[in-house]
């Protein structure tokens, strides 16, 4: 999904059985200049220390791991794209300081509250795409927390035809609540 980056600036370790960032070969050697890190389908439970190892990171794929906390991401000030799909997340807490973030995918988790998006609000926010399909958002009140995400154009809370929807998607007034809170959303 993320475009290829020049040689030496990207590490891809897909389905390699990694349980810790310490297991990532060459991370210490090239981490300071690393722009993209793809660790899909491993067994990572934490990303603590990632911001210190890879301060220039722009694209991070952590999908299909066992991550339950976003501790360790807040120092990734240049991060633009973040894929956390299919993990063990119940919250998006830990996105503070990610001012360059444009896209976040956290589909197929157990997220029920959207307050983790609060630090990304404001006129300077670059966030324009959020994918939260197949999570546990139940309350229309949670959708109010989308207010202030001024550039949000693409919000995914359910799949095509209503499949993999959050429980909130079945409530009367769901679409109106989203559009009232985040009028810039064009794709819902």
XYZ file of N, CA and C in Angstrom:
564
model
N 0.828 -1.190 0.000
C 0.000 0.000 0.000
C 0.872 1.253 0.000
N 1.932 1.252 0.725
C 2.809 2.414 0.712
C 3.820 2.236 -0.398
N 4.135 3.321 -1.095
C 5.080 3.247 -2.198
C 6.482 2.889 -1.739
N 7.230 2.334 -2.663
C 8.606 1.942 -2.357
C 9.451 3.179 -2.080
N 10.382 3.026 -1.209
C 11.288 4.101 -0.841
C 12.671 3.696 -1.320
N 13.525 4.659 -1.557
C 14.874 4.367 -2.031
C 15.606 3.353 -1.167
N 16.533 2.646 -1.788
C 17.286 1.596 -1.090
C 17.967 2.148 0.155
N 17.923 1.383 1.234
C 18.546 1.786 2.479
C 17.657 2.662 3.347
N 16.518 3.068 2.819
C 15.624 3.929 3.567
C 14.357 3.208 3.990
N 14.238 1.923 3.682
C 13.055 1.150 4.027
C 13.458 -0.241 4.499
N 12.759 -0.713 5.509
C 12.926 -2.095 5.960
C 11.565 -2.752 5.878
N 11.511 -3.931 5.228
C 10.289 -4.724 5.127
C 10.554 -6.103 5.708
N 9.842 -6.428 6.756
C 9.937 -7.752 7.368
C 8.515 -8.242 7.608
N 7.966 -8.916 6.637
C 6.584 -9.360 6.674
C 6.521 -10.818 7.113
N 5.738 -11.088 8.144
C 5.583 -12.464 8.614
C 6.874 -13.117 9.045
N 7.718 -12.374 9.702
C 9.035 -12.877 10.096
C 9.095 -13.406 11.523
N 7.959 -13.405 12.225
C 7.929 -13.929 13.584
C 8.561 -13.024 14.625
N 8.738 -11.748 14.309
C 9.358 -10.806 15.240
C 8.466 -10.588 16.453
N 9.063 -10.573 17.627
C 8.307 -10.315 18.855
C 8.711 -8.999 19.508
N 9.789 -8.398 19.020
C 10.313 -7.166 19.614
C 11.018 -6.350 18.539
N 11.054 -5.044 18.716
C 11.795 -4.196 17.784
C 13.285 -4.516 17.820
N 13.740 -5.049 18.923
C 15.152 -5.440 19.033
C 15.492 -6.566 18.057
N 14.471 -7.295 17.578
C 14.687 -8.387 16.631
C 14.821 -7.906 15.192
N 14.592 -6.625 14.943
C 14.618 -6.099 13.574
C 16.060 -5.898 13.136
N 16.511 -6.700 12.163
C 17.886 -6.557 11.695
C 18.112 -5.173 11.088
N 19.267 -4.636 11.255
C 19.718 -3.358 10.691
C 19.015 -2.149 11.272
N 18.065 -2.317 12.189
C 17.352 -1.159 12.719
C 18.302 -0.191 13.410
N 19.230 -0.711 14.187
C 20.196 0.159 14.863
C 21.114 0.842 13.857
N 21.465 0.139 12.778
C 22.410 0.680 11.805
C 21.794 1.763 10.918
N 20.565 1.556 10.456
C 19.955 2.496 9.506
C 18.766 3.252 10.081
N 18.389 2.962 11.299
C 17.189 3.538 11.898
C 17.120 5.051 11.867
N 18.220 5.724 12.077
C 18.210 7.193 12.138
C 17.825 7.817 10.800
N 18.053 7.106 9.680
C 17.695 7.651 8.364
C 16.518 6.910 7.729
N 15.931 5.988 8.461
C 14.848 5.166 7.930
C 13.594 6.001 7.700
N 12.990 5.860 6.506
C 11.774 6.586 6.165
C 10.533 5.700 6.222
N 10.711 4.400 5.976
C 9.565 3.490 5.953
C 9.932 2.179 6.640
N 8.996 1.702 7.461
C 9.193 0.450 8.190
C 7.917 -0.359 8.073
N 8.024 -1.540 7.475
C 6.871 -2.413 7.290
C 7.100 -3.706 8.061
N 6.313 -3.890 9.113
C 6.443 -5.060 9.984
C 5.113 -5.805 10.068
N 4.443 -5.958 8.957
C 3.144 -6.632 8.885
C 3.270 -8.106 9.260
N 2.250 -8.602 9.962
C 2.108 -10.033 10.259
C 3.279 -10.620 11.041
N 3.633 -9.945 12.103
C 4.623 -10.478 13.028
C 3.916 -10.729 14.352
N 4.647 -10.753 15.439
C 4.042 -10.964 16.764
C 4.454 -9.861 17.734
N 4.596 -8.660 17.208
C 4.991 -7.525 18.039
C 3.882 -7.169 19.016
N 4.263 -6.885 20.257
C 3.291 -6.477 21.271
C 3.489 -5.016 21.677
N 4.610 -4.422 21.278
C 4.922 -3.061 21.699
C 5.785 -2.377 20.648
N 5.664 -1.055 20.598
C 6.537 -0.256 19.739
C 7.330 0.755 20.575
N 7.405 0.506 21.863
C 8.148 1.388 22.764
C 9.582 1.535 22.267
N 10.054 2.762 22.239
C 11.421 3.045 21.811
C 11.570 3.295 20.321
N 10.511 3.136 19.557
C 10.600 3.309 18.110
C 10.970 4.745 17.734
N 10.414 5.716 18.443
C 10.695 7.118 18.113
C 12.175 7.446 18.290
N 12.833 6.834 19.234
C 14.261 7.092 19.448
C 15.103 6.415 18.369
N 14.675 5.238 17.931
C 15.442 4.484 16.937
C 15.252 5.023 15.521
N 14.062 5.564 15.223
C 13.721 5.959 13.850
C 13.064 7.339 13.807
N 13.764 8.390 14.153
C 13.131 9.711 14.263
C 12.653 10.304 12.940
N 13.140 9.806 11.800
C 12.758 10.352 10.496
C 11.610 9.588 9.836
N 11.101 8.578 10.502
C 10.098 7.682 9.928
C 8.886 8.442 9.407
N 8.471 8.123 8.176
C 7.305 8.746 7.557
C 6.167 7.760 7.347
N 6.490 6.489 7.107
C 5.482 5.464 6.864
C 5.760 4.263 7.755
N 4.718 3.825 8.465
C 4.880 2.729 9.416
C 3.712 1.758 9.278
N 4.024 0.514 8.961
C 3.017 -0.537 8.839
C 3.245 -1.542 9.967
N 2.281 -1.612 10.862
C 2.331 -2.540 12.002
C 1.102 -3.432 12.004
N 0.458 -3.593 10.879
C -0.768 -4.379 10.796
C -0.513 -5.852 11.113
N -1.550 -6.496 11.628
C -1.529 -7.933 11.938
C -0.410 -8.314 12.905
N -0.367 -7.598 14.003
C 0.534 -7.912 15.102
C -0.317 -8.100 16.352
N 0.262 -7.925 17.523
C -0.460 -8.093 18.789
C -0.319 -6.852 19.657
N -0.258 -5.696 19.013
C -0.026 -4.434 19.701
C -1.295 -3.985 20.424
N -1.156 -3.675 21.714
C -2.292 -3.242 22.526
C -2.160 -1.783 22.966
N -0.999 -1.172 22.747
C -0.751 0.200 23.197
C 0.085 0.931 22.149
N -0.177 2.227 22.011
C 0.577 3.037 21.054
C 1.735 3.774 21.710
N 2.080 3.379 22.916
C 3.212 3.980 23.606
C 4.465 3.826 22.749
N 5.149 4.934 22.524
C 6.369 4.893 21.723
C 6.215 5.551 20.370
N 5.001 5.942 20.001
C 4.797 6.578 18.699
C 4.866 8.100 18.767
N 4.593 8.682 19.913
C 4.410 10.131 20.015
C 5.617 10.950 19.575
N 6.782 10.391 19.561
C 7.964 11.132 19.135
C 8.229 11.068 17.644
N 7.392 10.372 16.893
C 7.585 10.239 15.444
C 6.964 11.449 14.741
N 7.588 12.572 14.878
C 7.045 13.860 14.426
C 6.876 13.969 12.910
N 7.555 13.127 12.129
C 7.458 13.188 10.657
C 6.544 12.113 10.076
N 5.954 11.299 10.951
C 5.118 10.197 10.496
C 3.892 10.720 9.757
N 3.691 10.211 8.534
C 2.569 10.626 7.699
C 1.508 9.537 7.568
N 1.933 8.294 7.466
C 1.005 7.180 7.277
C 1.275 6.105 8.321
N 0.190 5.680 8.971
C 0.294 4.706 10.052
C -0.771 3.636 9.870
N -0.344 2.378 9.773
C -1.276 1.260 9.634
C -1.159 0.364 10.859
N -2.224 0.359 11.652
C -2.308 -0.438 12.882
C -3.435 -1.468 12.787
N -3.870 -1.778 11.599
C -4.985 -2.698 11.405
C -4.692 -4.066 11.991
N -5.748 -4.706 12.471
C -5.667 -6.095 12.953
C -4.645 -6.274 14.075
N -4.819 -5.500 15.124
C -4.011 -5.630 16.325
C -4.938 -5.858 17.508
N -4.534 -5.485 18.687
C -5.324 -5.676 19.912
C -5.640 -4.339 20.568
N -5.791 -3.296 19.773
C -6.010 -1.953 20.304
C -7.432 -1.769 20.805
N -7.569 -1.137 21.951
C -8.876 -0.740 22.472
C -8.989 0.784 22.482
N -7.890 1.464 22.170
C -7.834 2.914 22.217
C -6.807 3.410 21.199
N -6.971 4.671 20.809
C -5.974 5.323 19.954
C -5.115 6.287 20.757
N -5.113 6.154 22.080
C -4.265 6.988 22.931
C -2.807 6.743 22.554
N -2.060 7.838 22.381
C -0.645 7.714 22.042
C -0.302 8.394 20.729
N -1.261 9.101 20.120
C -1.005 9.783 18.852
C -0.558 11.234 19.048
N -0.357 11.626 20.307
C 0.076 12.988 20.607
C 1.386 13.301 19.881
N 1.474 14.513 19.353
C 2.715 14.956 18.723
C 2.890 14.499 17.290
N 1.955 13.755 16.750
C 2.076 13.273 15.370
C 1.450 14.290 14.421
N 2.014 15.481 14.388
C 1.449 16.600 13.643
C 1.485 16.410 12.129
N 2.353 15.561 11.617
C 2.448 15.333 10.175
C 1.530 14.203 9.701
N 0.845 13.552 10.616
C 0.028 12.385 10.279
C -1.092 12.754 9.312
N -1.151 12.041 8.185
C -2.157 12.268 7.151
C -3.176 11.130 7.101
N -2.707 9.924 7.341
C -3.574 8.748 7.247
C -3.315 7.812 8.416
N -4.399 7.316 9.008
C -4.274 6.293 10.043
C -5.307 5.209 9.770
N -4.838 3.986 9.748
C -5.719 2.839 9.593
C -5.611 1.992 10.860
N -6.753 1.838 11.521
C -6.806 1.020 12.733
C -8.022 0.097 12.651
N -8.324 -0.366 11.444
C -9.442 -1.273 11.235
C -9.161 -2.612 11.920
N -10.233 -3.318 12.247
C -10.135 -4.679 12.797
C -9.390 -4.722 14.136
N -9.786 -3.848 15.041
C -9.278 -3.831 16.403
C -10.473 -3.897 17.344
N -10.320 -3.386 18.544
C -11.421 -3.371 19.528
C -11.640 -1.956 20.071
N -11.396 -0.968 19.247
C -11.472 0.429 19.661
C -12.925 0.836 19.869
N -13.211 1.385 21.048
C -14.578 1.809 21.342
C -14.677 3.315 21.570
N -13.558 3.974 21.820
C -13.549 5.407 22.096
C -12.605 6.119 21.123
N -13.012 7.303 20.697
C -12.247 8.047 19.701
C -11.455 9.207 20.290
N -11.372 9.305 21.615
C -10.670 10.426 22.228
C -9.171 10.438 21.913
N -8.627 9.355 21.447
C -7.222 9.331 21.042
C -6.940 10.206 19.831
N -8.010 10.593 19.101
C -7.844 11.480 17.946
C -7.795 12.956 18.342
N -8.161 13.277 19.577
C -8.224 14.674 20.027
C -6.927 15.455 19.800
N -5.756 14.888 20.051
C -4.527 15.663 19.839
C -4.260 16.021 18.375
N -4.988 15.413 17.462
C -4.761 15.659 16.032
C -5.685 16.736 15.480
N -6.486 17.344 16.339
C -7.436 18.360 15.884
C -6.755 19.703 15.693
N -7.419 20.578 14.927
C -6.940 21.942 14.740
C -6.665 22.255 13.285
N -6.491 23.518 13.026
C -6.275 23.982 11.647
C -4.989 23.443 11.038
N -4.012 23.163 11.857
C -2.739 22.669 11.335
C -2.763 21.156 11.087
N -3.863 20.507 11.462
C -3.959 19.058 11.277
C -3.903 18.690 9.803
N -3.134 17.676 9.500
C -3.011 17.168 8.127
C -3.823 15.888 7.927
N -4.427 15.406 8.993
C -5.151 14.138 8.941
C -6.340 14.245 7.988
N -6.335 13.413 6.938
C -7.437 13.454 5.987
C -8.102 12.092 5.784
N -7.488 11.024 6.305
C -8.080 9.700 6.134
C -7.948 8.902 7.424
N -9.085 8.346 7.893
C -9.105 7.498 9.084
C -9.952 6.276 8.769
N -9.375 5.105 8.947
C -10.086 3.843 8.718
C -10.241 3.121 10.057
N -11.484 3.040 10.510
C -11.789 2.377 11.783
C -12.835 1.276 11.591
N -12.900 0.687 10.424
C -13.859 -0.393 10.190
C -13.642 -1.535 11.182
N -14.723 -2.224 11.492
C -14.672 -3.422 12.319
C -14.017 -3.166 13.679
N -14.552 -2.168 14.380
C -14.138 -1.874 15.744
C -15.367 -1.919 16.635
N -15.329 -1.274 17.770
C -16.411 -1.392 18.756
C -17.020 -0.046 19.149
N -16.980 0.940 18.239
C -17.570 2.248 18.532
C -19.090 2.091 18.559
N -19.697 2.393 19.720
C -21.132 2.175 19.911
C -21.952 3.452 20.028
N -21.344 4.524 20.472
C -22.072 5.727 20.864
C -21.977 6.846 19.820
N -23.118 7.494 19.558
C -23.108 8.682 18.701
C -22.251 9.777 19.321
N -22.185 9.808 20.637
C -21.359 10.787 21.335
C -19.891 10.684 20.955
N -19.427 9.499 20.680
C -18.025 9.319 20.262
C -17.753 10.035 18.945
N -18.763 10.110 18.100
C -18.587 10.755 16.798
C -18.364 12.258 16.935
N -18.831 12.844 18.032
C -18.601 14.270 18.270
C -17.115 14.580 18.399
N -16.336 13.575 18.795
C -14.892 13.769 18.953
C -14.179 13.948 17.616
N -14.899 13.737 16.517
C -14.330 13.974 15.188
C -14.298 15.467 14.863
N -15.049 16.251 15.626
C -15.065 17.695 15.437
C -13.668 18.262 15.615
N -13.298 19.174 14.746
C -11.970 19.774 14.821
C -10.949 19.090 13.944
N -11.323 17.948 13.360
C -10.436 17.316 12.379
C -10.784 17.939 11.029
N -10.341 19.181 10.849
C -10.787 20.019 9.745
C -10.509 19.460 8.358
N -9.461 18.708 8.196
C -9.113 18.169 6.882
C -9.627 16.764 6.626
N -10.361 16.192 7.568
C -10.824 14.806 7.433
C -11.797 14.695 6.267
N -11.393 14.001 5.217
C -12.217 13.851 4.018
C -12.723 12.425 3.849
N -12.007 11.458 4.397
C -12.338 10.042 4.200
C -12.362 9.356 5.561
N -13.554 8.970 6.003
C -13.737 8.289 7.280
C -14.408 6.954 7.023
N -13.779 5.888 7.446
C -14.345 4.556 7.250
C -14.707 3.953 8.605
N -16.003 3.816 8.844
C -16.493 3.166 10.055
C -17.199 1.858 9.732
N -17.393 1.600 8.435
C -17.984 0.342 7.983
C -17.485 0.053 6.575
N -17.555 -1.216 6.195
C -17.132 -1.620 4.868
C -18.254 -1.470 3.855
N -17.990 -1.860 2.627
C -18.982 -1.818 1.552
C -20.246 -2.558 1.963
N -21.383 -1.970 1.702
C -22.652 -2.614 2.010
C -22.923 -2.771 3.496
N -22.224 -2.011 4.337
C -22.451 -2.070 5.773
C -21.740 -3.212 6.478
N -20.938 -3.969 5.753
C -20.189 -5.061 6.384
C -19.072 -4.493 7.258
N -18.693 -5.256 8.250
C -17.603 -4.900 9.174
C -17.822 -3.527 9.796
N -19.060 -3.248 10.138
C -19.426 -1.946 10.686
C -19.222 -1.901 12.192
N -18.952 -0.723 12.683
C -18.990 -0.460 14.115
C -20.456 -0.447 14.523
N -20.768 -0.813 15.753
C -22.170 -0.811 16.198
C -22.867 0.535 16.002
N -22.142 1.643 16.109
C -22.741 2.968 15.962
C -23.351 3.164 14.575
N -22.853 2.461 13.584
C -23.332 2.641 12.207
C -24.785 2.201 12.039
N -25.296 1.384 12.949
C -26.680 0.927 12.869
C -27.658 1.836 13.592
N -27.179 2.871 14.243
C -28.050 3.765 15.002
C -28.689 4.822 14.097
N -29.954 5.185 14.392
C -30.578 6.270 13.643
C -29.790 7.564 13.845
N -29.577 8.282 12.769
C -28.854 9.553 12.855
C -27.349 9.436 12.775
N -26.840 8.258 12.516
C -25.392 8.037 12.464
C -24.713 8.945 11.432
N -25.181 8.905 10.202
C -24.556 9.699 9.131
C -24.635 11.194 9.437
N -25.781 11.641 9.901
C -25.965 13.059 10.227
C -25.024 13.477 11.350
N -24.835 12.615 12.329
C -23.943 12.930 13.440
C -22.503 13.088 12.962
N -22.067 12.214 12.068
C -20.711 12.322 11.527
C -20.559 13.621 10.764
N -21.499 13.906 9.881
C -21.398 15.098 9.039
C -21.557 16.393 9.836
N -22.265 16.346 10.935
C -22.394 17.521 11.804
C -21.047 17.778 12.515
N -20.432 16.712 12.977
C -19.161 16.845 13.702
C -17.999 17.144 12.764
N -17.994 16.514 11.609
C -16.878 16.657 10.660
C -17.430 16.917 9.257
N -17.845 18.144 8.980
C -18.492 18.446 7.706
C -17.595 18.279 6.489
N -16.287 18.195 6.679
C -15.373 18.022 5.549
C -15.355 16.587 5.028
N -15.962 15.646 5.766
C -15.968 14.254 5.319
C -16.773 14.130 4.034
N -16.129 13.671 2.994
C -16.782 13.470 1.703
C -17.088 12.011 1.463
N -16.255 11.141 2.008
C -16.459 9.704 1.861
C -16.675 9.107 3.237
N -17.845 8.482 3.381
C -18.208 7.895 4.664
C -18.675 6.473 4.454
